[in-house]
């Protein structure tokens, strides 16, 4: 793994936009000891692990995408949706100035279409009323999560759209 500082942010972003771009992660972290005006770029291969104990520990930075189902390792019951435990192990790592990254990232407007909830408002209101009446009202509990998913589609979604959305997050981040 190399900790590099030579390529410019714009050269690296162009590389990420290429059709044959390798797996990557862009991170802005507010961590003690880290400059919060930097964006970290990790480039490397992605693999799956069965358990948290199987995640690599070593000189190379690694970014794990931990699904909710991993809580089963602690003995909790969980509904397993099959989402894998994935980890990007960086072959390359770059610390980039925030201002340079903002200038290099795509800034186009990303359009979201077909927006809506999976459960219509009236049906959701009925579910909430039933939970209040039958569960909370009968002393079965006081806190319930009633799932409702809001969905949309980005027509022709691609890497440039993902990077434009990341730019919006960076530009709008406060505190």
PDB file of C-alpha atoms in Angstrom:
ATOM      1  CA  UNK A   1       0.000   0.000   0.000  1.00  0.00           C
ATOM      2  CA  UNK A   2       1.300   3.404  -0.845  1.00  0.00           C
ATOM      3  CA  UNK A   3       0.461   6.670   0.895  1.00  0.00           C
ATOM      4  CA  UNK A   4       0.641   8.989  -2.063  1.00  0.00           C
ATOM      5  CA  UNK A   5       0.397  12.733  -2.333  1.00  0.00           C
ATOM      6  CA  UNK A   6       1.656  13.411  -5.858  1.00  0.00           C
ATOM      7  CA  UNK A   7      -1.422  13.260  -8.152  1.00  0.00           C
ATOM      8  CA  UNK A   8      -3.707  16.272  -8.006  1.00  0.00           C
ATOM      9  CA  UNK A   9      -7.288  15.976  -6.813  1.00  0.00           C
ATOM     10  CA  UNK A  10      -8.526  16.712 -10.337  1.00  0.00           C
ATOM     11  CA  UNK A  11      -6.342  13.945 -11.836  1.00  0.00           C
ATOM     12  CA  UNK A  12      -7.593  11.462  -9.257  1.00  0.00           C
ATOM     13  CA  UNK A  13     -11.249  12.434  -9.778  1.00  0.00           C
ATOM     14  CA  UNK A  14     -10.797  12.028 -13.557  1.00  0.00           C
ATOM     15  CA  UNK A  15      -9.426   8.547 -12.844  1.00  0.00           C
ATOM     16  CA  UNK A  16     -12.507   7.734 -10.736  1.00  0.00           C
ATOM     17  CA  UNK A  17     -14.783   8.847 -13.570  1.00  0.00           C
ATOM     18  CA  UNK A  18     -13.154   6.534 -16.128  1.00  0.00           C
ATOM     19  CA  UNK A  19     -15.098   3.503 -17.358  1.00  0.00           C
ATOM     20  CA  UNK A  20     -12.441   1.153 -15.981  1.00  0.00           C
ATOM     21  CA  UNK A  21     -12.139   2.902 -12.607  1.00  0.00           C
ATOM     22  CA  UNK A  22     -11.101   0.636  -9.734  1.00  0.00           C
ATOM     23  CA  UNK A  23     -13.200   0.314  -6.574  1.00  0.00           C
ATOM     24  CA  UNK A  24     -12.751   3.384  -4.369  1.00  0.00           C
ATOM     25  CA  UNK A  25     -14.050   5.220  -1.330  1.00  0.00           C
ATOM     26  CA  UNK A  26     -14.039   8.939  -0.609  1.00  0.00           C
ATOM     27  CA  UNK A  27     -14.203   9.812   3.085  1.00  0.00           C
ATOM     28  CA  UNK A  28     -14.361  12.998   5.069  1.00  0.00           C
ATOM     29  CA  UNK A  29     -13.961  12.213   8.727  1.00  0.00           C
ATOM     30  CA  UNK A  30     -13.980  14.391  11.786  1.00  0.00           C
ATOM     31  CA  UNK A  31     -11.619  12.296  13.822  1.00  0.00           C
ATOM     32  CA  UNK A  32      -9.293  13.528  16.560  1.00  0.00           C
ATOM     33  CA  UNK A  33      -5.830  13.968  15.111  1.00  0.00           C
ATOM     34  CA  UNK A  34      -7.098  14.350  11.534  1.00  0.00           C
ATOM     35  CA  UNK A  35      -7.405  17.590   9.611  1.00  0.00           C
ATOM     36  CA  UNK A  36     -11.135  18.038   8.944  1.00  0.00           C
ATOM     37  CA  UNK A  37     -10.430  20.030   5.765  1.00  0.00           C
ATOM     38  CA  UNK A  38      -9.173  16.892   4.027  1.00  0.00           C
ATOM     39  CA  UNK A  39     -10.853  14.145   2.057  1.00  0.00           C
ATOM     40  CA  UNK A  40      -9.368  10.690   2.105  1.00  0.00           C
ATOM     41  CA  UNK A  41      -9.386   8.592  -1.069  1.00  0.00           C
ATOM     42  CA  UNK A  42      -8.920   4.845  -0.788  1.00  0.00           C
ATOM     43  CA  UNK A  43      -8.435   2.752  -3.935  1.00  0.00           C
ATOM     44  CA  UNK A  44      -8.223  -1.022  -3.842  1.00  0.00           C
ATOM     45  CA  UNK A  45      -9.927  -4.349  -4.160  1.00  0.00           C
ATOM     46  CA  UNK A  46     -13.164  -5.320  -2.457  1.00  0.00           C
ATOM     47  CA  UNK A  47     -13.739  -8.720  -0.910  1.00  0.00           C
ATOM     48  CA  UNK A  48     -16.250 -10.341   1.395  1.00  0.00           C
ATOM     49  CA  UNK A  49     -15.727 -11.693   4.897  1.00  0.00           C
ATOM     50  CA  UNK A  50     -17.916 -14.001   6.955  1.00  0.00           C
ATOM     51  CA  UNK A  51     -17.225 -12.490  10.372  1.00  0.00           C
ATOM     52  CA  UNK A  52     -15.898  -9.242  11.784  1.00  0.00           C
ATOM     53  CA  UNK A  53     -12.908 -11.185  13.097  1.00  0.00           C
ATOM     54  CA  UNK A  54     -12.053 -12.013   9.467  1.00  0.00           C
ATOM     55  CA  UNK A  55     -11.529  -8.361   8.521  1.00  0.00           C
ATOM     56  CA  UNK A  56      -7.922  -7.614   7.597  1.00  0.00           C
ATOM     57  CA  UNK A  57      -5.760  -5.822  10.117  1.00  0.00           C
ATOM     58  CA  UNK A  58      -2.449  -4.490   8.909  1.00  0.00           C
ATOM     59  CA  UNK A  59      -0.560  -1.665   7.311  1.00  0.00           C
ATOM     60  CA  UNK A  60      -3.137  -1.057   4.557  1.00  0.00           C
ATOM     61  CA  UNK A  61      -6.215   0.992   5.392  1.00  0.00           C
ATOM     62  CA  UNK A  62      -9.442  -0.970   5.117  1.00  0.00           C
ATOM     63  CA  UNK A  63     -13.032   0.229   4.935  1.00  0.00           C
ATOM     64  CA  UNK A  64     -15.667  -2.290   6.000  1.00  0.00           C
ATOM     65  CA  UNK A  65     -19.331  -2.058   5.022  1.00  0.00           C
ATOM     66  CA  UNK A  66     -20.944  -3.837   7.950  1.00  0.00           C
ATOM     67  CA  UNK A  67     -24.511  -5.042   7.397  1.00  0.00           C
ATOM     68  CA  UNK A  68     -27.003  -5.021  10.246  1.00  0.00           C
ATOM     69  CA  UNK A  69     -27.052  -8.831  10.306  1.00  0.00           C
ATOM     70  CA  UNK A  70     -23.530  -8.886  11.813  1.00  0.00           C
ATOM     71  CA  UNK A  71     -25.178  -8.172  15.187  1.00  0.00           C
ATOM     72  CA  UNK A  72     -25.898 -11.921  15.221  1.00  0.00           C
ATOM     73  CA  UNK A  73     -22.210 -12.376  16.114  1.00  0.00           C
ATOM     74  CA  UNK A  74     -23.081 -10.853  19.497  1.00  0.00           C
ATOM     75  CA  UNK A  75     -25.892 -13.364  20.048  1.00  0.00           C
ATOM     76  CA  UNK A  76     -28.819 -11.200  18.970  1.00  0.00           C
ATOM     77  CA  UNK A  77     -31.640 -12.450  16.772  1.00  0.00           C
ATOM     78  CA  UNK A  78     -31.708 -10.771  13.405  1.00  0.00           C
ATOM     79  CA  UNK A  79     -33.574 -11.027  10.142  1.00  0.00           C
ATOM     80  CA  UNK A  80     -30.782 -11.895   7.694  1.00  0.00           C
ATOM     81  CA  UNK A  81     -31.332 -10.191   4.351  1.00  0.00           C
ATOM     82  CA  UNK A  82     -28.182 -11.739   2.893  1.00  0.00           C
ATOM     83  CA  UNK A  83     -26.230  -8.488   2.621  1.00  0.00           C
ATOM     84  CA  UNK A  84     -22.542  -9.450   2.700  1.00  0.00           C
ATOM     85  CA  UNK A  85     -19.862  -8.036   4.978  1.00  0.00           C
ATOM     86  CA  UNK A  86     -17.675  -6.274   2.398  1.00  0.00           C
ATOM     87  CA  UNK A  87     -14.279  -4.682   2.868  1.00  0.00           C
ATOM     88  CA  UNK A  88     -12.231  -2.438   0.597  1.00  0.00           C
ATOM     89  CA  UNK A  89      -8.523  -2.958   1.251  1.00  0.00           C
ATOM     90  CA  UNK A  90      -6.590   0.053  -0.014  1.00  0.00           C
ATOM     91  CA  UNK A  91      -3.649  -0.435  -2.334  1.00  0.00           C
ATOM     92  CA  UNK A  92      -3.496   3.354  -2.650  1.00  0.00           C
ATOM     93  CA  UNK A  93      -4.385   6.059  -0.155  1.00  0.00           C
ATOM     94  CA  UNK A  94      -4.490   9.817  -0.740  1.00  0.00           C
ATOM     95  CA  UNK A  95      -5.100  12.758   1.568  1.00  0.00           C
ATOM     96  CA  UNK A  96      -6.663  15.555  -0.490  1.00  0.00           C
ATOM     97  CA  UNK A  97      -7.454  19.171   0.304  1.00  0.00           C
ATOM     98  CA  UNK A  98     -11.207  19.678   0.649  1.00  0.00           C
ATOM     99  CA  UNK A  99     -11.245  22.809  -1.549  1.00  0.00           C
ATOM    100  CA  UNK A 100      -9.408  20.975  -4.352  1.00  0.00           C
ATOM    101  CA  UNK A 101     -11.795  18.018  -4.156  1.00  0.00           C
ATOM    102  CA  UNK A 102     -14.831  20.323  -4.281  1.00  0.00           C
ATOM    103  CA  UNK A 103     -13.389  22.060  -7.349  1.00  0.00           C
ATOM    104  CA  UNK A 104     -12.674  18.724  -9.085  1.00  0.00           C
ATOM    105  CA  UNK A 105     -15.920  16.861  -8.382  1.00  0.00           C
ATOM    106  CA  UNK A 106     -18.783  17.004 -10.893  1.00  0.00           C
ATOM    107  CA  UNK A 107     -21.313  19.688  -9.940  1.00  0.00           C
ATOM    108  CA  UNK A 108     -24.243  18.850 -12.209  1.00  0.00           C
ATOM    109  CA  UNK A 109     -27.794  18.618 -10.889  1.00  0.00           C
ATOM    110  CA  UNK A 110     -28.852  15.028 -10.229  1.00  0.00           C
ATOM    111  CA  UNK A 111     -32.493  14.360 -11.082  1.00  0.00           C
ATOM    112  CA  UNK A 112     -34.518  11.893  -9.065  1.00  0.00           C
ATOM    113  CA  UNK A 113     -37.696  10.481 -10.619  1.00  0.00           C
ATOM    114  CA  UNK A 114     -40.571   8.244  -9.547  1.00  0.00           C
ATOM    115  CA  UNK A 115     -40.482   9.400  -5.938  1.00  0.00           C
ATOM    116  CA  UNK A 116     -42.838   7.833  -3.440  1.00  0.00           C
ATOM    117  CA  UNK A 117     -43.429   5.709  -0.382  1.00  0.00           C
ATOM    118  CA  UNK A 118     -43.873   1.952  -0.635  1.00  0.00           C
ATOM    119  CA  UNK A 119     -46.908   2.207   1.682  1.00  0.00           C
ATOM    120  CA  UNK A 120     -49.456   4.924   0.786  1.00  0.00           C
ATOM    121  CA  UNK A 121     -50.244   7.596   3.406  1.00  0.00           C
ATOM    122  CA  UNK A 122     -53.724   6.298   4.262  1.00  0.00           C
ATOM    123  CA  UNK A 123     -52.560   2.712   4.673  1.00  0.00           C
ATOM    124  CA  UNK A 124     -49.620   3.838   6.823  1.00  0.00           C
ATOM    125  CA  UNK A 125     -51.945   5.914   9.031  1.00  0.00           C
ATOM    126  CA  UNK A 126     -54.153   2.822   9.500  1.00  0.00           C
ATOM    127  CA  UNK A 127     -51.104   0.760  10.543  1.00  0.00           C
ATOM    128  CA  UNK A 128     -50.066   3.419  13.073  1.00  0.00           C
ATOM    129  CA  UNK A 129     -53.594   3.581  14.520  1.00  0.00           C
ATOM    130  CA  UNK A 130     -53.666  -0.237  14.869  1.00  0.00           C
ATOM    131  CA  UNK A 131     -50.293  -0.279  16.641  1.00  0.00           C
ATOM    132  CA  UNK A 132     -51.421   2.449  19.047  1.00  0.00           C
ATOM    133  CA  UNK A 133     -54.730   0.692  19.733  1.00  0.00           C
ATOM    134  CA  UNK A 134     -53.629  -2.965  19.796  1.00  0.00           C
ATOM    135  CA  UNK A 135     -50.041  -2.799  21.027  1.00  0.00           C
ATOM    136  CA  UNK A 136     -49.399   0.415  22.942  1.00  0.00           C
ATOM    137  CA  UNK A 137     -52.987   0.624  24.212  1.00  0.00           C
ATOM    138  CA  UNK A 138     -52.766  -2.945  25.529  1.00  0.00           C
ATOM    139  CA  UNK A 139     -49.469  -2.330  27.327  1.00  0.00           C
ATOM    140  CA  UNK A 140     -47.337  -4.389  24.919  1.00  0.00           C
ATOM    141  CA  UNK A 141     -44.768  -1.636  24.602  1.00  0.00           C
ATOM    142  CA  UNK A 142     -44.226   2.057  24.115  1.00  0.00           C
ATOM    143  CA  UNK A 143     -41.687   2.238  21.293  1.00  0.00           C
ATOM    144  CA  UNK A 144     -42.365   0.703  17.911  1.00  0.00           C
ATOM    145  CA  UNK A 145     -40.675   1.182  14.580  1.00  0.00           C
ATOM    146  CA  UNK A 146     -43.106   0.999  11.709  1.00  0.00           C
ATOM    147  CA  UNK A 147     -41.081   0.669   8.559  1.00  0.00           C
ATOM    148  CA  UNK A 148     -41.876   2.783   5.539  1.00  0.00           C
ATOM    149  CA  UNK A 149     -39.490   3.179   2.631  1.00  0.00           C
ATOM    150  CA  UNK A 150     -39.247   6.271   0.438  1.00  0.00           C
ATOM    151  CA  UNK A 151     -37.919   5.348  -2.982  1.00  0.00           C
ATOM    152  CA  UNK A 152     -36.789   7.150  -6.078  1.00  0.00           C
ATOM    153  CA  UNK A 153     -34.793   6.426  -9.191  1.00  0.00           C
ATOM    154  CA  UNK A 154     -31.974   8.353 -10.803  1.00  0.00           C
ATOM    155  CA  UNK A 155     -32.363   7.728 -14.542  1.00  0.00           C
ATOM    156  CA  UNK A 156     -29.060   6.648 -16.110  1.00  0.00           C
ATOM    157  CA  UNK A 157     -27.307   6.700 -12.730  1.00  0.00           C
ATOM    158  CA  UNK A 158     -23.537   6.496 -13.016  1.00  0.00           C
ATOM    159  CA  UNK A 159     -20.298   7.294 -11.247  1.00  0.00           C
ATOM    160  CA  UNK A 160     -20.512  10.988 -12.183  1.00  0.00           C
ATOM    161  CA  UNK A 161     -23.899  11.224 -10.456  1.00  0.00           C
ATOM    162  CA  UNK A 162     -22.556   9.535  -7.308  1.00  0.00           C
ATOM    163  CA  UNK A 163     -19.626  11.946  -7.214  1.00  0.00           C
ATOM    164  CA  UNK A 164     -21.914  14.959  -7.808  1.00  0.00           C
ATOM    165  CA  UNK A 165     -24.064  13.843  -4.869  1.00  0.00           C
ATOM    166  CA  UNK A 166     -20.939  13.430  -2.723  1.00  0.00           C
ATOM    167  CA  UNK A 167     -19.932  16.973  -3.689  1.00  0.00           C
ATOM    168  CA  UNK A 168     -23.332  18.261  -2.518  1.00  0.00           C
ATOM    169  CA  UNK A 169     -22.847  16.486   0.813  1.00  0.00           C
ATOM    170  CA  UNK A 170     -19.368  17.970   1.247  1.00  0.00           C
ATOM    171  CA  UNK A 171     -20.508  21.473   0.300  1.00  0.00           C
ATOM    172  CA  UNK A 172     -23.527  21.346   2.595  1.00  0.00           C
ATOM    173  CA  UNK A 173     -21.826  19.798   5.610  1.00  0.00           C
ATOM    174  CA  UNK A 174     -21.846  21.947   8.729  1.00  0.00           C
ATOM    175  CA  UNK A 175     -20.063  21.728  12.061  1.00  0.00           C
TER     176      UNK A 175
END
